[in-house]
mmCIF file with all atom_site columns, C-alpha atoms in Angstrom:
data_model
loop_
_atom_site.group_PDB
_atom_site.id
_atom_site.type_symbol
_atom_site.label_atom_id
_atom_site.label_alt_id
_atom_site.label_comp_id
_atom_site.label_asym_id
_atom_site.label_entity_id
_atom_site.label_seq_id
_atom_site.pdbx_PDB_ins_code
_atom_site.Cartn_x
_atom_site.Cartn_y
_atom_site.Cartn_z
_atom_site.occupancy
_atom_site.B_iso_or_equiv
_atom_site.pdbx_formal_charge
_atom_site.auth_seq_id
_atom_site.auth_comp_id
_atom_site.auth_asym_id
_atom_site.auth_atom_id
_atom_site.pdbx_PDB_model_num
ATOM 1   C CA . UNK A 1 1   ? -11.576 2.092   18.895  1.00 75.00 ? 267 UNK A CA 1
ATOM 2   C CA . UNK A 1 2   ? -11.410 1.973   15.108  1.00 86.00 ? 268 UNK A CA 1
ATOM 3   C CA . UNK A 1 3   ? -13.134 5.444   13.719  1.00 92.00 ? 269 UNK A CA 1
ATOM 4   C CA . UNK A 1 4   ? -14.885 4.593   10.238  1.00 95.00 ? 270 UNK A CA 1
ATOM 5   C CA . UNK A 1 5   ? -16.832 6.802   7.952   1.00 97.00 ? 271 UNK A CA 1
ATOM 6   C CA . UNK A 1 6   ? -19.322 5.851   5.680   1.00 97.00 ? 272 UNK A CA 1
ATOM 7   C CA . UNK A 1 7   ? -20.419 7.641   2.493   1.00 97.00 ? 273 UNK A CA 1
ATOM 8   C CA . UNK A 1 8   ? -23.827 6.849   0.657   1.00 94.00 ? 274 UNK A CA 1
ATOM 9   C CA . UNK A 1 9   ? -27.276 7.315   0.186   1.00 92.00 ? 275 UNK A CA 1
ATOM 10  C CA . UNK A 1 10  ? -28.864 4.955   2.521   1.00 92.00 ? 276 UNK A CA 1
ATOM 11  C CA . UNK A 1 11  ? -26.142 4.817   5.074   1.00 94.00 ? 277 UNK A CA 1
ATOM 12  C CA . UNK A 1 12  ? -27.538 8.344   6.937   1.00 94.00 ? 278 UNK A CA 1
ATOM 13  C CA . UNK A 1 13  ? -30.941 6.255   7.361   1.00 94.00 ? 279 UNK A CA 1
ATOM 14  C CA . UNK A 1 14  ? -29.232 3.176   8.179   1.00 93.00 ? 280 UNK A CA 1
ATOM 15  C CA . UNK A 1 15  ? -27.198 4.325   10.989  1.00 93.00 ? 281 UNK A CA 1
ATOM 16  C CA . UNK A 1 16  ? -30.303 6.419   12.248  1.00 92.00 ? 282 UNK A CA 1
ATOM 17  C CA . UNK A 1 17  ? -32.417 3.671   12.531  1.00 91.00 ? 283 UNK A CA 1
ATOM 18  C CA . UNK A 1 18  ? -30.134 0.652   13.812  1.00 91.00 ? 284 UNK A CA 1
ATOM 19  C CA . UNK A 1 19  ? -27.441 2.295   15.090  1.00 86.00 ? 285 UNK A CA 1
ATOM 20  C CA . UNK A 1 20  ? -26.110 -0.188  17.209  1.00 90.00 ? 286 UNK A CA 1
ATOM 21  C CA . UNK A 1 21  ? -24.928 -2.463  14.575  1.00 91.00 ? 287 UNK A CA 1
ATOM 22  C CA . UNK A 1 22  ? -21.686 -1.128  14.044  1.00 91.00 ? 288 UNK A CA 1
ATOM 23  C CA . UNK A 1 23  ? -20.852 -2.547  17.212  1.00 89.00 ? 289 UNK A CA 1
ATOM 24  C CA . UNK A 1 24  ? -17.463 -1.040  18.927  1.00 90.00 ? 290 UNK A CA 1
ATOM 25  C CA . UNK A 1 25  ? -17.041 0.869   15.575  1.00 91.00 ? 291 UNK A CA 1
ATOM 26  C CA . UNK A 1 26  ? -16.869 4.750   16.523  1.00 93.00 ? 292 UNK A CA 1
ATOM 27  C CA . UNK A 1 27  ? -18.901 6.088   13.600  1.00 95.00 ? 293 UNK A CA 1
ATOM 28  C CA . UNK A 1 28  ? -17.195 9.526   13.390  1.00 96.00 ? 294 UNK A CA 1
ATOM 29  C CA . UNK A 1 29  ? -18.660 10.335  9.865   1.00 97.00 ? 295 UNK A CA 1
ATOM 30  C CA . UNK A 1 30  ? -22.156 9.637   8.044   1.00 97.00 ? 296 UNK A CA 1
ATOM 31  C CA . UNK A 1 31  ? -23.230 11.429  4.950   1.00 96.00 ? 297 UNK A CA 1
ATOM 32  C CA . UNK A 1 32  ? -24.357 11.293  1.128   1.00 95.00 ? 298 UNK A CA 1
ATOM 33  C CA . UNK A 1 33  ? -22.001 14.324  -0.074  1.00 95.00 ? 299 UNK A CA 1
ATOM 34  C CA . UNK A 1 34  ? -18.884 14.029  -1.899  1.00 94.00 ? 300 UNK A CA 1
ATOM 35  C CA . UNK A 1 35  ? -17.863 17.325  -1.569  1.00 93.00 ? 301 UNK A CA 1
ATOM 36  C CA . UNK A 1 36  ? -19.105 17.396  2.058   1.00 95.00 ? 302 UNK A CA 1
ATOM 37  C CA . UNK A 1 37  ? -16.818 14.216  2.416   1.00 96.00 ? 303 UNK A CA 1
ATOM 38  C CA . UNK A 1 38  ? -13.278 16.108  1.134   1.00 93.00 ? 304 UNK A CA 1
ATOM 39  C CA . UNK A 1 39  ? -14.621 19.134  3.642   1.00 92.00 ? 305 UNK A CA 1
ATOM 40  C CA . UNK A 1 40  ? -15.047 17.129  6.503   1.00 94.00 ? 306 UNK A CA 1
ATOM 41  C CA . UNK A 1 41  ? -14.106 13.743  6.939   1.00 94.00 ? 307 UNK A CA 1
ATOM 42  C CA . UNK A 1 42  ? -9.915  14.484  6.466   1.00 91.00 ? 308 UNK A CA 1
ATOM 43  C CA . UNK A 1 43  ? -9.634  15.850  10.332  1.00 91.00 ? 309 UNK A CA 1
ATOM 44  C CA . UNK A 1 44  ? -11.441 12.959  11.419  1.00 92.00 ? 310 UNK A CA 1
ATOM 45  C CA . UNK A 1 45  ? -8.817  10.700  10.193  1.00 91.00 ? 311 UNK A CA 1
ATOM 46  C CA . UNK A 1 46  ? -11.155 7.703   10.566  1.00 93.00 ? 312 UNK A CA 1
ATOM 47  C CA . UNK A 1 47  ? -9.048  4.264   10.036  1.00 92.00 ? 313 UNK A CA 1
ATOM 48  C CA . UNK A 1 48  ? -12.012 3.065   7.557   1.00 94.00 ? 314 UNK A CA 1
ATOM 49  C CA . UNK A 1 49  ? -14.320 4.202   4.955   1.00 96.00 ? 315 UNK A CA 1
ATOM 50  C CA . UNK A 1 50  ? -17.934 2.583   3.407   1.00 96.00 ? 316 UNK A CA 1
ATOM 51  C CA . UNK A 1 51  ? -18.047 4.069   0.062   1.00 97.00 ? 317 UNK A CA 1
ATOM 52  C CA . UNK A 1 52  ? -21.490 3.012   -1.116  1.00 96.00 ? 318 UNK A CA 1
ATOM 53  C CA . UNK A 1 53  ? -22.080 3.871   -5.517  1.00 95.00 ? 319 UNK A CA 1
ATOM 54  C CA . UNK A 1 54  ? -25.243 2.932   -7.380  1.00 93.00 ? 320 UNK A CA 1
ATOM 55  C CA . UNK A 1 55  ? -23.157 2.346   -10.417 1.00 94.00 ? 321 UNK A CA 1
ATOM 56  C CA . UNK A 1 56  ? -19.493 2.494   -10.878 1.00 94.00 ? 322 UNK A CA 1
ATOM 57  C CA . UNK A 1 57  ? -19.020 3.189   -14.184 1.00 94.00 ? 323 UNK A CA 1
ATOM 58  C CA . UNK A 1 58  ? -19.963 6.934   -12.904 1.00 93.00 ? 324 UNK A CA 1
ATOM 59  C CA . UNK A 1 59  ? -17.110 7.034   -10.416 1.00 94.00 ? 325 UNK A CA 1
ATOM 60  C CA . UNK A 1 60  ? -13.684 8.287   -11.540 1.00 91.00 ? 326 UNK A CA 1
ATOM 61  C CA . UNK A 1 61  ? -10.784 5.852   -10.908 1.00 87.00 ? 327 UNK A CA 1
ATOM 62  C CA . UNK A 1 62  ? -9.104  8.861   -9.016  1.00 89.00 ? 328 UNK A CA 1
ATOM 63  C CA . UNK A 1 63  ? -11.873 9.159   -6.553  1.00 93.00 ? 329 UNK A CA 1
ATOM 64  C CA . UNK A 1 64  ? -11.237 6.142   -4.218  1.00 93.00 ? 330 UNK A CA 1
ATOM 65  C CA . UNK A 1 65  ? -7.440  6.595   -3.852  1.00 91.00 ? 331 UNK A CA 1
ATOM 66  C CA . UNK A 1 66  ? -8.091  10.182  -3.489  1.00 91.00 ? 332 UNK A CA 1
ATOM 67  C CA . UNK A 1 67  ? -10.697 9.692   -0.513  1.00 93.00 ? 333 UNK A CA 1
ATOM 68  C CA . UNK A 1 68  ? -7.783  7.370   0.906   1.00 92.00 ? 334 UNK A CA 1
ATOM 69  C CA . UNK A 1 69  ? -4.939  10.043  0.846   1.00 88.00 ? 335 UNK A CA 1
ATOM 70  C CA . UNK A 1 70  ? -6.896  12.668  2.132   1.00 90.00 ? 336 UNK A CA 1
ATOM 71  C CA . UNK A 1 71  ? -7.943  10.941  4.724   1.00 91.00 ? 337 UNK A CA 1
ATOM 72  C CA . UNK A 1 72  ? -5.143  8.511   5.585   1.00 88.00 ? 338 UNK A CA 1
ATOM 73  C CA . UNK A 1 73  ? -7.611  5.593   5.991   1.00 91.00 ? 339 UNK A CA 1
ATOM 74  C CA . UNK A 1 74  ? -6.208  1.962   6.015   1.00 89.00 ? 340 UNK A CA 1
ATOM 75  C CA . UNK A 1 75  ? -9.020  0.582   4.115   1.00 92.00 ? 341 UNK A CA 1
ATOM 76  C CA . UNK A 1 76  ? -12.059 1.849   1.878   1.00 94.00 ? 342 UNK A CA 1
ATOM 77  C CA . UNK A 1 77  ? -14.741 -0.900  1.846   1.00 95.00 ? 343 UNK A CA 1
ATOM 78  C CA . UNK A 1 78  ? -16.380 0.024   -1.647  1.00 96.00 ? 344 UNK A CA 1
ATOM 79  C CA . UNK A 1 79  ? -20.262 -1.441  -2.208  1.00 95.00 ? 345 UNK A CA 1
ATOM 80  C CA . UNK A 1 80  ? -22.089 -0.911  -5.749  1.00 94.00 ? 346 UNK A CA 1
ATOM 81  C CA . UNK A 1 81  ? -25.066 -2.272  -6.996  1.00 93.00 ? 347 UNK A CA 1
ATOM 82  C CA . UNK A 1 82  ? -24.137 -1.753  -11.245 1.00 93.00 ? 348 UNK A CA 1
ATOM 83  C CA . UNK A 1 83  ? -20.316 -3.056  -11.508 1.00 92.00 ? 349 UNK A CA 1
ATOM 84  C CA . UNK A 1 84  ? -17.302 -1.959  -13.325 1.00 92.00 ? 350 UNK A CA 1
ATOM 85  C CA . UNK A 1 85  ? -14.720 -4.502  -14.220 1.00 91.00 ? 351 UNK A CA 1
ATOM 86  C CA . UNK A 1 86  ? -11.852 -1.853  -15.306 1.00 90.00 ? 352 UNK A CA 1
ATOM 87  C CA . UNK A 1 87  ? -12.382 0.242   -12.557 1.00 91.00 ? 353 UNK A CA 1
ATOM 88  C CA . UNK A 1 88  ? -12.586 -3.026  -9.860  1.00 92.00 ? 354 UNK A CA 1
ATOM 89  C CA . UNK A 1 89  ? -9.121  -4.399  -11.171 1.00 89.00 ? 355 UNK A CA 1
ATOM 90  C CA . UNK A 1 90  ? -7.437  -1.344  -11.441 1.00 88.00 ? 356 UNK A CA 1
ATOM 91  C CA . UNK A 1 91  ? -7.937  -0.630  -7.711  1.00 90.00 ? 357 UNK A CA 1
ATOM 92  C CA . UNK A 1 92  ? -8.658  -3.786  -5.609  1.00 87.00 ? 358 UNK A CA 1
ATOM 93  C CA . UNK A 1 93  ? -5.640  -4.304  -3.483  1.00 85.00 ? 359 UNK A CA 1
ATOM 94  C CA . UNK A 1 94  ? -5.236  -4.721  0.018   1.00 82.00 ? 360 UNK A CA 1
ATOM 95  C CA . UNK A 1 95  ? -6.368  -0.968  0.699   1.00 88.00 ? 361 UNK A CA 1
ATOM 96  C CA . UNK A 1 96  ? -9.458  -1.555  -1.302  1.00 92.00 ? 362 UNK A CA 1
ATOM 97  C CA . UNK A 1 97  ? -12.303 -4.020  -0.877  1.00 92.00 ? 363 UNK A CA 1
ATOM 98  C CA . UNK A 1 98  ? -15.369 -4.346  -3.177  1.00 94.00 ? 364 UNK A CA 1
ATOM 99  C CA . UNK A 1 99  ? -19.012 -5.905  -2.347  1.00 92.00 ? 365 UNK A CA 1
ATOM 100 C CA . UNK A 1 100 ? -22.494 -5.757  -4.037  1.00 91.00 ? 366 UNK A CA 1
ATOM 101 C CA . UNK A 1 101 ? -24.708 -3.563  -2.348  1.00 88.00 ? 367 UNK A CA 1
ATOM 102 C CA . UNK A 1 102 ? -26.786 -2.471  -0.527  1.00 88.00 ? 368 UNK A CA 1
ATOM 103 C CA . UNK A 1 103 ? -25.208 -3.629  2.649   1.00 91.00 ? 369 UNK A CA 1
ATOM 104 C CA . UNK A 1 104 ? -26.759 -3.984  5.454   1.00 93.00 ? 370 UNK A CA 1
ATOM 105 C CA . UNK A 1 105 ? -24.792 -2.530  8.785   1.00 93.00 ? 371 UNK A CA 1
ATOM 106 C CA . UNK A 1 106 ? -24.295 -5.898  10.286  1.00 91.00 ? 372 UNK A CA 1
ATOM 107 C CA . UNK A 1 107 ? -22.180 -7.017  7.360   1.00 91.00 ? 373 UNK A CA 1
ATOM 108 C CA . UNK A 1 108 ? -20.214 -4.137  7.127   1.00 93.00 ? 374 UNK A CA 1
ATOM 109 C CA . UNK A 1 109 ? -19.428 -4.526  10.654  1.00 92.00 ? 375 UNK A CA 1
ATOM 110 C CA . UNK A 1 110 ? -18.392 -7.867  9.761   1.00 91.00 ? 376 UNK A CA 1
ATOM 111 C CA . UNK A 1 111 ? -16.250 -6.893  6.727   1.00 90.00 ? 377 UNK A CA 1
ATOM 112 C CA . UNK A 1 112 ? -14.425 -4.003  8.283   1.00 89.00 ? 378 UNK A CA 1
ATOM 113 C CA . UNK A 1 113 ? -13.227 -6.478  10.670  1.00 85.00 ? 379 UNK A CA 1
ATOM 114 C CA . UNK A 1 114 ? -12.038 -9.530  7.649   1.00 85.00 ? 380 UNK A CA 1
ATOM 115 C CA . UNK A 1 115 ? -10.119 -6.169  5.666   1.00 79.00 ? 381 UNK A CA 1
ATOM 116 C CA . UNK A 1 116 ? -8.202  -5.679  8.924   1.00 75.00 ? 382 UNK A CA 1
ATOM 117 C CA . UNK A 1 117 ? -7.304  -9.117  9.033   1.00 77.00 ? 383 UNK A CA 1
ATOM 118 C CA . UNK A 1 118 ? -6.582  -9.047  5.437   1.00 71.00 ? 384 UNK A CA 1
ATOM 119 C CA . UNK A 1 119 ? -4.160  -6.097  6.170   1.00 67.00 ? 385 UNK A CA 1
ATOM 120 C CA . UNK A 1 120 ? -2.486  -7.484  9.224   1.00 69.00 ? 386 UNK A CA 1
ATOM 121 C CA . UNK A 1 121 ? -1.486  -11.310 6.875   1.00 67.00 ? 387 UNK A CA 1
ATOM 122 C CA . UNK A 1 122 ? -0.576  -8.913  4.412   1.00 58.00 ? 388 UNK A CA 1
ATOM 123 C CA . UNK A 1 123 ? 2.339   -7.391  6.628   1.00 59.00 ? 389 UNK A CA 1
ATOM 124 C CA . UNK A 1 124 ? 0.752   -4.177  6.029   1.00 54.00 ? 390 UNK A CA 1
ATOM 125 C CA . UNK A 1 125 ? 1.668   -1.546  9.007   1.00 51.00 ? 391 UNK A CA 1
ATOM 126 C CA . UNK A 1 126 ? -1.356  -0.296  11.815  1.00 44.00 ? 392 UNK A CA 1
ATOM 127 C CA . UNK A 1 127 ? -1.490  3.095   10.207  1.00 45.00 ? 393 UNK A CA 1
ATOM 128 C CA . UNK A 1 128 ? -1.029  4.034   7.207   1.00 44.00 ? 394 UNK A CA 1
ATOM 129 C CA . UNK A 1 129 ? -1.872  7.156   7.517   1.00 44.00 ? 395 UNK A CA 1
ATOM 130 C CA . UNK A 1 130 ? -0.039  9.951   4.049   1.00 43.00 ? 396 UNK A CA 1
ATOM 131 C CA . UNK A 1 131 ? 3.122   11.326  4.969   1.00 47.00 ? 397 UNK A CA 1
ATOM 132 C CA . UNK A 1 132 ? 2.879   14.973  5.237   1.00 55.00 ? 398 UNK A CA 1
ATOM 133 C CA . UNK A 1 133 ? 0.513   17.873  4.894   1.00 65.00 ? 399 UNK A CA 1
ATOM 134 C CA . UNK A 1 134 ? -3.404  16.723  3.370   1.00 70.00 ? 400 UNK A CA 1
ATOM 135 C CA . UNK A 1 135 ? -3.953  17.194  0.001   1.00 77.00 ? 401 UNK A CA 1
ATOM 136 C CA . UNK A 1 136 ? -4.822  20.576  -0.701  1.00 80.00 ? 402 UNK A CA 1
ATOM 137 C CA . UNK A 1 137 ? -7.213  19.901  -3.661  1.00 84.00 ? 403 UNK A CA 1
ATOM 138 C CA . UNK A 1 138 ? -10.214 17.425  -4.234  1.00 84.00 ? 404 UNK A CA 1
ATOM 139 C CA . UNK A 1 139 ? -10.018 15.543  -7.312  1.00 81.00 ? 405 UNK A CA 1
ATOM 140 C CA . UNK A 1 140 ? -13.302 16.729  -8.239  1.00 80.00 ? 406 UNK A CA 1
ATOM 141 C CA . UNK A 1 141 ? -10.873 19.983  -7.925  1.00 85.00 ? 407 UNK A CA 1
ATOM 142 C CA . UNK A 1 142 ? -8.174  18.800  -10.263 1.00 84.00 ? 408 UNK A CA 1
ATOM 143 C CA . UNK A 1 143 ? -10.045 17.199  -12.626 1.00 83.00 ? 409 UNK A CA 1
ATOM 144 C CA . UNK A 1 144 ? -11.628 20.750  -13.437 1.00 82.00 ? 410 UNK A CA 1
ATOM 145 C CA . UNK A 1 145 ? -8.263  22.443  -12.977 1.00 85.00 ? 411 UNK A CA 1
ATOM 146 C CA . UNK A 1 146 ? -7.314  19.625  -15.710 1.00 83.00 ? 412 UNK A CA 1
ATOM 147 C CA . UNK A 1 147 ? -9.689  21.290  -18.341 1.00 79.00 ? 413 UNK A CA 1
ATOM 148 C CA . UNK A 1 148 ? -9.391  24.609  -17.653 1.00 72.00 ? 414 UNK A CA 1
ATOM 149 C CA . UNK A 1 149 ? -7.254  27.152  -19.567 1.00 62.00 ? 415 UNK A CA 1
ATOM 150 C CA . UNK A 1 150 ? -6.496  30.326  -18.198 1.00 54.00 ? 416 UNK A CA 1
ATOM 151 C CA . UNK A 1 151 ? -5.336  34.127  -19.916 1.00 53.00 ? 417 UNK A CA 1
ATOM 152 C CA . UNK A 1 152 ? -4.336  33.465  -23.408 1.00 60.00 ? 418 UNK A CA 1
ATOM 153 C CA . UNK A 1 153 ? -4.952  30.244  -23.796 1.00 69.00 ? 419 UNK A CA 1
ATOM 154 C CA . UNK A 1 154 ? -2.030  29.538  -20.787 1.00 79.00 ? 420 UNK A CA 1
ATOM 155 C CA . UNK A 1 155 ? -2.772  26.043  -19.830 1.00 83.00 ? 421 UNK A CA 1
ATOM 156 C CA . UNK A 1 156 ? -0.059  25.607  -17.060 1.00 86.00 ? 422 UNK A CA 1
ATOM 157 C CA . UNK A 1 157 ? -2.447  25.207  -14.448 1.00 86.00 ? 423 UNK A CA 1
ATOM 158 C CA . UNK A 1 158 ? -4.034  22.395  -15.965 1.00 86.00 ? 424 UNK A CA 1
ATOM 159 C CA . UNK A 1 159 ? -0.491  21.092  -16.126 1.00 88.00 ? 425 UNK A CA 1
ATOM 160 C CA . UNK A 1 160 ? 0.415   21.434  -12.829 1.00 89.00 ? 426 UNK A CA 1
ATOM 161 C CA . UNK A 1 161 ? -3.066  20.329  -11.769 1.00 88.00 ? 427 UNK A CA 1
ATOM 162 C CA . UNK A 1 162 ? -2.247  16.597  -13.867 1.00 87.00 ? 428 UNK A CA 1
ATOM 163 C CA . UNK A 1 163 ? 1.334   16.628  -11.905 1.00 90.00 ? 429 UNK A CA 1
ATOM 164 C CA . UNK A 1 164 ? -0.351  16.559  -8.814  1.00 88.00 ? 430 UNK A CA 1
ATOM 165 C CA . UNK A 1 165 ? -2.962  14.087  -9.904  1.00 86.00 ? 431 UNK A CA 1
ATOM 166 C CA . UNK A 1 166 ? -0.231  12.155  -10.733 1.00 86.00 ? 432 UNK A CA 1
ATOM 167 C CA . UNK A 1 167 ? 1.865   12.096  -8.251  1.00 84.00 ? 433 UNK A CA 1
ATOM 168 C CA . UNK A 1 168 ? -1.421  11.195  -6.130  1.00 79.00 ? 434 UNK A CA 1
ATOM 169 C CA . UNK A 1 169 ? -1.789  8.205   -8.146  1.00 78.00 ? 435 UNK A CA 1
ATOM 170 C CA . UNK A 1 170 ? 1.812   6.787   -7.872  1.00 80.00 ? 436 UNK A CA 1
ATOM 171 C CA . UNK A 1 171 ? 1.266   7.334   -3.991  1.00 75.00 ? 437 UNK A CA 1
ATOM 172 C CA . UNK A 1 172 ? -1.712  5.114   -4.260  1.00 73.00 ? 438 UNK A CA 1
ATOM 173 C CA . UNK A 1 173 ? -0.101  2.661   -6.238  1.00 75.00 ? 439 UNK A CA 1
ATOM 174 C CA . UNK A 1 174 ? 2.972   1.943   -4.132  1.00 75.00 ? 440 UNK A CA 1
ATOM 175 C CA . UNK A 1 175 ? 1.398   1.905   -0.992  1.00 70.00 ? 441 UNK A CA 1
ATOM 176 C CA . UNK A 1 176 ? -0.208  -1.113  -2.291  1.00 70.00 ? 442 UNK A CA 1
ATOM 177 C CA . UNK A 1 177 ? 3.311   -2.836  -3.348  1.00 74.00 ? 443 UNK A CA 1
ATOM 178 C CA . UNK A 1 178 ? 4.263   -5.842  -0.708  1.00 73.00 ? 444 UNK A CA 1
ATOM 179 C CA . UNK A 1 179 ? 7.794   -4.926  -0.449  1.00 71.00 ? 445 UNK A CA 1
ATOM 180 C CA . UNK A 1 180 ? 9.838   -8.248  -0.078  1.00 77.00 ? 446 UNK A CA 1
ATOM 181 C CA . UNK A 1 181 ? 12.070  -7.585  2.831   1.00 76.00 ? 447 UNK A CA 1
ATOM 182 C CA . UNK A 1 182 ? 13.597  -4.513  5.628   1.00 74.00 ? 448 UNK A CA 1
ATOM 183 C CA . UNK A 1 183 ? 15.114  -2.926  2.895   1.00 79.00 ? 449 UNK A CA 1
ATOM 184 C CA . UNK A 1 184 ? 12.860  -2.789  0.249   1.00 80.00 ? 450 UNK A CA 1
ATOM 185 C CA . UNK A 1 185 ? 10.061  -1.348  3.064   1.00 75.00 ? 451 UNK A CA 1
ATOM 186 C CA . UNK A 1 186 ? 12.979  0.915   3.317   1.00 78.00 ? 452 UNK A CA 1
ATOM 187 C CA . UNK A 1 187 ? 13.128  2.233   -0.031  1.00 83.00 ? 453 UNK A CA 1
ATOM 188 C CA . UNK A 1 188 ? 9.367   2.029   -0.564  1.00 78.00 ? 454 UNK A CA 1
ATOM 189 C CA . UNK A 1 189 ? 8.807   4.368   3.047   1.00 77.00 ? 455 UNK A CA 1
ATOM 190 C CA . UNK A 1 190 ? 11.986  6.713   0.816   1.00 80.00 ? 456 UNK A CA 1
ATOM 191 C CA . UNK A 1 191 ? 9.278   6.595   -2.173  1.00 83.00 ? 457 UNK A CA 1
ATOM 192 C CA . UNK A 1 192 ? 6.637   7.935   0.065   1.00 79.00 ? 458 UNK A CA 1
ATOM 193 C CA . UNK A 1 193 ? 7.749   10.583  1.796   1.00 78.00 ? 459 UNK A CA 1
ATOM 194 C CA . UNK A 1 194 ? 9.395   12.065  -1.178  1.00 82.00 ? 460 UNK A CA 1
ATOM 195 C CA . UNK A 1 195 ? 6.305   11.834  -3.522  1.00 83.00 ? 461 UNK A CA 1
ATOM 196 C CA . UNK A 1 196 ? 4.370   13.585  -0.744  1.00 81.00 ? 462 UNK A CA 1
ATOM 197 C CA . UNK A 1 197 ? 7.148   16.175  -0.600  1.00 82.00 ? 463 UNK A CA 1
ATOM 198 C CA . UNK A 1 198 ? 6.893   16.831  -4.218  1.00 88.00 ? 464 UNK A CA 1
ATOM 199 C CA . UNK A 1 199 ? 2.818   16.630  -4.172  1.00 86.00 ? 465 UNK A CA 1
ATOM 200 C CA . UNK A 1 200 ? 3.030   19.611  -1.497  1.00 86.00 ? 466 UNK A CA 1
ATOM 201 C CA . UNK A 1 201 ? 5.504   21.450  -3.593  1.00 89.00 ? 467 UNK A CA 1
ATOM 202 C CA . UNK A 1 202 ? 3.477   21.333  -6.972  1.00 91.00 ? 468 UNK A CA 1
ATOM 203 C CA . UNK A 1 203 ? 0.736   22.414  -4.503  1.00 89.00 ? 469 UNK A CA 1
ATOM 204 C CA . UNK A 1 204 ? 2.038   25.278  -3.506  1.00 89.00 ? 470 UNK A CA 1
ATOM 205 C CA . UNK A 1 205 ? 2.670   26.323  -7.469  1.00 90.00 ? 471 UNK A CA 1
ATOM 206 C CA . UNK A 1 206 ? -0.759  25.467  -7.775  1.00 90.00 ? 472 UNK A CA 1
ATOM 207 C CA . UNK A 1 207 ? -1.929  27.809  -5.173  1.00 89.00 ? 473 UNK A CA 1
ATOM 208 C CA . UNK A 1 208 ? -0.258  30.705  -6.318  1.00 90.00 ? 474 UNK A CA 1
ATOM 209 C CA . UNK A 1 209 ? -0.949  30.462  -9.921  1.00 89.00 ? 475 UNK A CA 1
ATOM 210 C CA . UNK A 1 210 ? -4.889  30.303  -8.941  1.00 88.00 ? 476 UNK A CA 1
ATOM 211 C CA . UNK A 1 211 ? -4.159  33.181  -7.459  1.00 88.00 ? 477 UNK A CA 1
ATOM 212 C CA . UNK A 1 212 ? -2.681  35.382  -9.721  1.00 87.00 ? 478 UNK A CA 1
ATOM 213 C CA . UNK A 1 213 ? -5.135  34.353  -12.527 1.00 83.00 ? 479 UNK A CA 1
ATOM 214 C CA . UNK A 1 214 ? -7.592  34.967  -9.865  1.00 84.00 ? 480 UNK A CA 1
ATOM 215 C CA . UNK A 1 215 ? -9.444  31.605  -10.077 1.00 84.00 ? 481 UNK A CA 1
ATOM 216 C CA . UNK A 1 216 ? -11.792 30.038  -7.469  1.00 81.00 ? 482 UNK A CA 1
ATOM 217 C CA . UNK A 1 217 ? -12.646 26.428  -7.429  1.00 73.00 ? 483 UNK A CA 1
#
């Protein structure tokens, strides 16, 4: 059964009051929280998300592929109702679907389905799920770590905190590459584990640093 979780503000209602529209779709997450989502919804591992934005100007490009690498979902299904051209190219790919909103259930339960598809012509694998531990930090998380400056004026972990972002966002990029034959899959599944190696490393710099400056997020 595919396990998808939907973020938004009308999607809680939705759900409550026609439930049955998703079909076969095991609903394993509803909610309107961001931060909630990065709390929650990683465990789940649910193959899809319904990311539902009033306006996406107001939604940082890191967001999406971060909500995909934390949660290891195949597919994000994004809805808006106020578009954003830069952000739209930069991150439609076969991992990323966009659709005016608001949506109504029974045509998400229809496009879940046609991104599948999509995935399976595009040779992409079942699962897709990151290699390695979850990302430790939110990007809500980094991007304040990004503008923070700690004991005289010591800026490393904003440093460290743009490494991992980063790294994140080469992760993101090459999973949406089409490699071209066995051994350029090879090389790309090389590229993946070792980015995620290096993300978890940087991590655990990050970790400490926070602290011994004694920082909470």
């Amino acid at each position: 059964m595919m396990k998808l979780a939907l973020l938004g503000d009308s999607y809680p209602s939705q759900v409550r009051v026609n439930p049955r529209a998703l079909g076969e779709l095991d609903v394993v997450w509803v909610g309107q929280s961001r931060e909630t989502f990065f709390r929650e919804v990683p465990r789940l591992r649910p193959q899809v998300l319904a990311l539902d934005f009033m306006d996406l100007t107001q939604v940082p490009t890191e967001l999406i592929p971060g909500m995909l690498e934390s949660t290891g979902a195949r597919h994000a299904l994004i809805s808006y109702r106020l578009p954003h051209a830069p952000l739209i190219d930069a991150l439609r790919s076969p991992r990323v679907s966009f659709l005016r909103g608001p949506v109504p259930l029974s045509l998400l339960h229809l496009r879940v389905h046609q991104s599948l598809d999509d995935l399976k012509r595009a040779g992409m694998p079942p699962s897709q799920g990151p290699a390695g531990r979850a990302p430790r930090f939110s990007p809500e998380q980094l991007g304040r770590l990004m503008e923070l400056s700690t004991q005289e004026g010591c800026e490393c972990a904003s440093q460290l905190a743009r490494l991992v972002g980063g790294l994140r966002g080469f992760r993101e990029y090459t999973a949406g590459c089409e490699p071209h034959d066995e051994k350029d899959q090879r090389l790309h599944e090389l590229l993946d584990r070792q980015m995620a190696r290096a993300r978890e490393a940087l991590e655990e710099g990050l970790v400490a640093l926070l602290e011994h400056e004694h920082i909470r997020l």
